[in-house]
Amino acid sequence: MNVHILEMPLDFGASRHGSDMGPSAIRLAGIKERLESLGHKTYEHSDIFRAKPQEYEQMGNPKAKYLKPIVNACTKLASQVEKIGSAGDFPLILGGDHSIVLGSLAGMGAVAKKNNKRLGVLYVDAHGDFNDTETSPSGNIHGECLAASAGIGLKELTNLYYEGQKVDPKNICFVGCRDLDPGEKILMKKAGVTVFTMSDIERQGFPAIVRQVMVFFKTHADMVHVSFDMDVLDPMFAPGTGIPLPGGLTNREALLLMEEMNTLGLVSSAEIVEVNPILDIRNQTAILAVSLAARLLGETLY
């Protein structure tokens, strides 16, 4: 398979700096070499996004901070992702904060639309990212990005790259949530997304959840985008992320989920976000990110 590694060092969507260095950390952890060892041909794109540091930009709307540079960056990403996806190749996007999903889903949404296919999204995250400007407690766009991709929120975000919804919320499946804002819970329930929280995982066991995820995508999607936020993992396994929360997935659970998603045969694109080397210990979060990408793209233990 041709895998295009797109680096998006964007951290305008979050309050905490450092995730802009995430793509470099993942590159240094050997993602190119690991994927090529699996037989994939890789192409590197490190020139999609270049920006001034956050301190030199105008924050703008406090309910949607740094809207303009985020829209500009994600529009460029969407164009690249659509081009790669339309050629039948695999876009693997490295963040950066989670606001980059706006560009990823706009690009893959365009591919799905052209081919009359249903796009599904596996959102592996401690958070919902399903706020709008009315419910967001911070105004950070990384907390509004998935709602916008599902058609909820500011027009500048919902109509990014092309007008209208990029993914039907009924085709979105969350795994690992454990920190949802009151307002976004209401929006998520109203939109009809499927959510497997950490409480669900504790009650049912992770293998049972994975089986349900597989059934979900077999019935809801013709192609799947995997959006993996490293903060879904317990900080014991991924300390280098902007919003570390105890009680998350283990490294074994996350690796199993990626391996099972590969067997599904529907995954067409992916991103790994919120690696923050400033907070990391010996680059272990970036190293784990490489392993997650490898499992998703065909690596097995035996």
Coordinates of C-alpha atoms in Angstrom, one line a residue:
M1 CA 0.0 0.0 0.0
N2 CA 1.1 3.6 -0.6
V3 CA 1.0 5.4 2.7
H4 CA 1.3 9.2 2.7
I5 CA 2.6 10.5 6.0
L6 CA 1.3 14.1 6.4
E7 CA 2.7 16.2 9.2
M8 CA 0.4 18.8 10.7
P9 CA 2.3 20.7 13.5
L10 CA -0.8 22.7 14.4
D11 CA -1.4 23.6 18.0
F12 CA -3.8 26.6 17.6
G13 CA -6.8 24.5 18.7
A14 CA -5.5 23.8 22.3
S15 CA -4.5 25.8 25.3
R16 CA -1.3 24.0 26.0
H17 CA 1.7 24.4 23.7
G18 CA 3.9 21.5 22.5
S19 CA 1.7 19.3 20.3
D20 CA 3.1 21.2 17.3
M21 CA 6.3 19.2 17.9
G22 CA 4.4 15.9 17.9
P23 CA 4.9 15.1 14.2
S24 CA 8.7 15.5 14.5
A25 CA 8.7 13.2 17.6
I26 CA 6.7 10.5 15.8
R27 CA 9.1 10.8 12.8
L28 CA 12.1 10.5 15.0
A29 CA 10.5 7.4 16.7
G30 CA 10.8 5.7 13.3
I31 CA 7.4 5.7 11.7
K32 CA 8.7 5.6 8.1
E33 CA 11.0 2.7 8.7
R34 CA 8.4 0.8 10.7
L35 CA 5.7 1.0 8.0
E36 CA 8.2 0.2 5.2
S37 CA 9.2 -2.9 7.1
L38 CA 5.6 -4.0 6.7
G39 CA 5.9 -3.7 2.9
H40 CA 4.3 -0.3 2.5
K41 CA 5.7 2.4 0.3
T42 CA 5.8 5.7 2.2
Y43 CA 5.7 9.3 1.0
E44 CA 6.4 12.1 3.4
H45 CA 4.6 15.5 3.4
S46 CA 6.1 17.9 5.8
D47 CA 5.3 21.1 4.0
I48 CA 1.5 21.3 4.2
F49 CA 1.4 23.7 7.1
R50 CA 3.7 26.5 8.2
A51 CA 2.6 29.1 10.6
K52 CA 3.7 31.8 13.0
P53 CA 3.8 30.7 16.7
Q54 CA 0.4 31.1 18.4
E55 CA 1.6 34.2 20.3
Y56 CA 2.0 36.1 17.0
E57 CA -1.6 35.4 15.8
Q58 CA -4.8 37.1 16.8
M59 CA -7.0 34.9 18.9
G60 CA -10.2 36.4 17.5
N61 CA -13.5 35.0 18.7
P62 CA -13.0 33.8 22.3
K63 CA -15.6 31.1 21.7
A64 CA -13.6 29.8 18.7
K65 CA -10.0 30.8 19.3
Y66 CA -7.7 31.1 16.3
L67 CA -10.4 30.3 13.9
K68 CA -8.8 31.9 10.9
P69 CA -5.4 30.1 11.0
I70 CA -7.1 26.8 11.8
V71 CA -9.5 27.1 8.9
N72 CA -6.6 28.0 6.6
A73 CA -4.5 25.1 7.7
C74 CA -7.3 22.5 7.7
T75 CA -8.4 23.6 4.2
K76 CA -4.9 22.9 2.9
L77 CA -4.9 19.5 4.7
A78 CA -8.3 18.6 3.2
S79 CA -7.1 19.3 -0.3
Q80 CA -4.1 17.0 0.2
V81 CA -6.1 14.3 1.9
E82 CA -8.7 14.3 -0.9
K83 CA -6.0 14.0 -3.6
I84 CA -4.4 11.1 -1.8
G85 CA -7.6 9.3 -0.9
S86 CA -9.0 9.7 -4.5
A87 CA -5.9 8.0 -5.8
G88 CA -6.6 4.9 -3.6
D89 CA -3.7 5.7 -1.3
F90 CA -3.7 5.9 2.5
P91 CA -3.4 9.3 4.2
L92 CA -1.8 9.0 7.7
I93 CA -1.9 12.4 9.4
L94 CA 0.3 13.2 12.3
G95 CA -0.8 16.1 14.7
G96 CA -0.7 18.5 16.2
D97 CA -3.8 19.0 18.2
H98 CA -7.1 17.4 17.4
S99 CA -8.5 20.3 15.4
I100 CA -6.8 18.8 12.4
V101 CA -9.6 16.3 12.1
L102 CA -11.5 19.1 10.4
G103 CA -9.2 18.8 7.4
S104 CA -8.9 15.0 7.5
L105 CA -12.7 14.5 7.5
A106 CA -13.3 17.2 4.9
G107 CA -10.8 15.5 2.6
M108 CA -12.1 12.0 3.2
G109 CA -15.7 13.2 3.2
A110 CA -15.1 14.6 -0.3
V111 CA -13.7 11.2 -1.4
A112 CA -16.7 9.3 0.0
K113 CA -19.1 11.8 -1.6
K114 CA -17.5 11.3 -5.0
N115 CA -17.7 7.6 -4.8
N116 CA -21.2 7.4 -3.2
K117 CA -19.9 5.7 -0.1
R118 CA -20.7 6.1 3.6
L119 CA -17.8 7.4 5.7
G120 CA -17.5 6.1 9.2
V121 CA -15.3 7.5 12.0
L122 CA -13.7 5.7 14.9
Y123 CA -12.9 8.4 17.4
V124 CA -10.6 7.1 20.1
D125 CA -10.4 9.9 22.6
A126 CA -10.8 10.7 26.3
H127 CA -12.9 13.6 25.1
G128 CA -15.9 14.1 22.8
D129 CA -14.7 17.2 20.9
F130 CA -18.5 17.7 20.3
N131 CA -19.0 21.1 21.7
D132 CA -20.2 24.1 19.8
T133 CA -19.6 27.8 20.7
E134 CA -22.5 27.8 23.1
T135 CA -21.5 24.7 25.1
S136 CA -17.7 25.0 25.0
P137 CA -16.2 25.9 28.4
S138 CA -12.8 26.9 26.8
G139 CA -13.5 28.2 23.3
N140 CA -10.7 25.8 22.1
I141 CA -11.5 24.5 18.6
H142 CA -10.0 21.1 19.4
G143 CA -13.1 20.6 21.5
E144 CA -15.5 21.6 18.8
C145 CA -13.9 19.9 15.7
L146 CA -15.9 16.7 15.5
A147 CA -19.2 18.4 16.1
A148 CA -18.3 20.8 13.2
S149 CA -17.4 17.9 10.9
A150 CA -20.9 16.5 11.7
G151 CA -22.5 19.8 10.7
I152 CA -22.9 21.4 14.2
G153 CA -21.3 24.7 15.0
L154 CA -19.9 27.8 13.3
K155 CA -20.4 28.0 9.5
E156 CA -16.7 28.7 9.0
L157 CA -16.1 25.2 10.5
T158 CA -19.1 23.2 9.2
N159 CA -18.5 24.5 5.7
L160 CA -14.7 24.1 5.7
Y161 CA -13.5 23.0 2.3
Y162 CA -17.0 22.4 1.0
E163 CA -20.4 23.3 2.2
G164 CA -22.2 20.9 4.5
Q165 CA -21.8 17.9 6.7
K166 CA -18.6 15.8 6.3
V167 CA -19.8 12.8 8.2
D168 CA -23.2 11.6 9.4
P169 CA -23.0 11.6 13.2
K170 CA -24.9 8.2 13.2
N171 CA -21.7 6.8 11.6
I172 CA -19.4 8.0 14.4
C173 CA -18.3 5.6 17.1
F174 CA -16.4 6.8 20.2
V175 CA -14.1 4.5 22.3
G176 CA -12.5 5.4 25.6
C177 CA -14.4 8.6 26.5
R178 CA -14.1 9.7 30.2
D179 CA -14.3 13.5 30.2
L180 CA -17.4 14.9 28.5
D181 CA -18.7 18.4 29.1
P182 CA -22.4 18.6 30.1
G183 CA -23.4 20.6 27.0
E184 CA -21.6 18.3 24.6
K185 CA -23.3 15.2 26.1
I186 CA -26.6 16.7 25.1
L187 CA -25.3 17.5 21.6
M188 CA -23.9 13.9 21.2
K189 CA -27.1 12.3 22.3
K190 CA -29.2 14.5 20.1
A191 CA -26.9 13.8 17.1
G192 CA -27.1 10.0 17.6
V193 CA -23.4 9.1 17.9
T194 CA -22.4 5.8 19.4
V195 CA -20.3 6.0 22.5
F196 CA -18.3 3.4 24.5
T197 CA -17.0 5.1 27.6
M198 CA -14.4 3.8 30.0
S199 CA -17.3 2.7 32.3
D200 CA -18.7 0.6 29.4
I201 CA -15.3 -1.0 29.1
E202 CA -15.1 -1.7 32.8
R203 CA -18.6 -3.3 32.8
Q204 CA -18.3 -5.4 29.7
G205 CA -14.6 -6.0 29.2
F206 CA -12.6 -4.6 26.3
P207 CA -12.9 -7.6 23.9
A208 CA -16.7 -7.3 24.1
I209 CA -16.5 -3.6 23.2
V210 CA -14.1 -4.3 20.3
R211 CA -16.6 -6.9 18.9
Q212 CA -19.4 -4.3 19.0
V213 CA -17.2 -1.7 17.3
M214 CA -16.5 -4.2 14.5
V215 CA -20.3 -4.8 14.0
F216 CA -21.0 -1.1 14.1
F217 CA -18.7 -0.3 11.1
K218 CA -19.8 -3.4 9.1
T219 CA -23.3 -2.0 9.3
H220 CA -22.6 1.8 9.2
A221 CA -19.8 2.4 6.8
D222 CA -18.2 1.6 3.5
M223 CA -14.9 3.3 4.4
V224 CA -13.6 4.3 7.9
H225 CA -11.4 7.1 9.2
V226 CA -9.6 6.3 12.5
S227 CA -8.9 9.4 14.6
F228 CA -6.7 8.5 17.6
D229 CA -6.0 11.0 20.4
M230 CA -3.1 9.8 22.6
D231 CA -4.9 11.2 25.7
V232 CA -7.3 8.3 25.5
L233 CA -4.5 6.2 27.0
D234 CA -3.8 6.2 30.7
P235 CA -0.9 8.6 31.5
M236 CA 1.1 5.6 32.8
F237 CA 1.5 4.6 29.1
A238 CA 1.3 7.9 27.4
P239 CA 2.6 10.8 29.6
G240 CA 3.4 13.0 26.7
T241 CA 0.0 14.5 25.9
G242 CA -1.7 17.8 26.6
I243 CA -4.6 16.7 28.8
P244 CA -3.5 13.6 30.7
L245 CA -6.3 11.9 32.6
P246 CA -6.1 8.8 34.8
G247 CA -8.2 5.8 34.2
G248 CA -7.6 5.5 30.5
L249 CA -7.0 2.6 28.0
T250 CA -3.9 0.5 28.5
N251 CA -1.3 0.2 25.7
R252 CA -2.4 -3.4 25.2
E253 CA -6.0 -2.4 24.7
A254 CA -5.2 0.3 22.2
L255 CA -2.9 -1.9 20.2
L256 CA -5.5 -4.7 20.1
L257 CA -8.2 -2.2 18.9
M258 CA -5.9 -1.0 16.0
E259 CA -5.0 -4.6 15.1
E260 CA -8.7 -5.5 14.9
M261 CA -9.5 -2.4 12.9
N262 CA -7.0 -3.6 10.3
T263 CA -8.8 -6.9 9.9
L264 CA -12.0 -5.0 9.2
G265 CA -10.7 -4.1 5.8
L266 CA -12.5 -0.8 5.7
V267 CA -10.0 1.7 7.1
S268 CA -9.0 4.2 4.4
S269 CA -7.3 6.9 6.4
A270 CA -6.1 7.8 9.9
E271 CA -4.6 10.4 12.2
I272 CA -2.7 10.3 15.5
V273 CA -2.8 13.5 17.5
E274 CA -1.9 15.2 20.7
V275 CA 1.6 13.9 21.2
N276 CA 3.4 16.5 23.3
P277 CA 7.2 15.9 23.5
I278 CA 7.6 18.6 26.2
L279 CA 5.6 16.5 28.6
D280 CA 6.9 13.1 27.4
I281 CA 9.4 10.8 29.1
R282 CA 12.1 9.5 26.7
N283 CA 9.7 9.9 23.7
Q284 CA 7.7 6.9 24.9
T285 CA 4.4 8.4 23.8
A286 CA 5.6 9.0 20.2
I287 CA 7.1 5.4 20.2
L288 CA 3.7 4.0 21.2
A289 CA 2.1 6.2 18.5
V290 CA 4.3 4.4 15.9
S291 CA 3.3 1.0 17.2
L292 CA -0.4 2.0 17.0
A293 CA 0.0 3.1 13.4
A294 CA 1.9 -0.1 12.6
R295 CA -0.9 -2.3 14.0
L296 CA -3.5 -0.4 12.2
L297 CA -1.6 -0.9 8.9
G298 CA -1.0 -4.7 9.3
E299 CA 1.6 -5.5 11.9
T300 CA 0.9 -8.6 14.0
L301 CA 2.7 -10.2 16.9
Y302 CA 2.8 -13.6 15.1

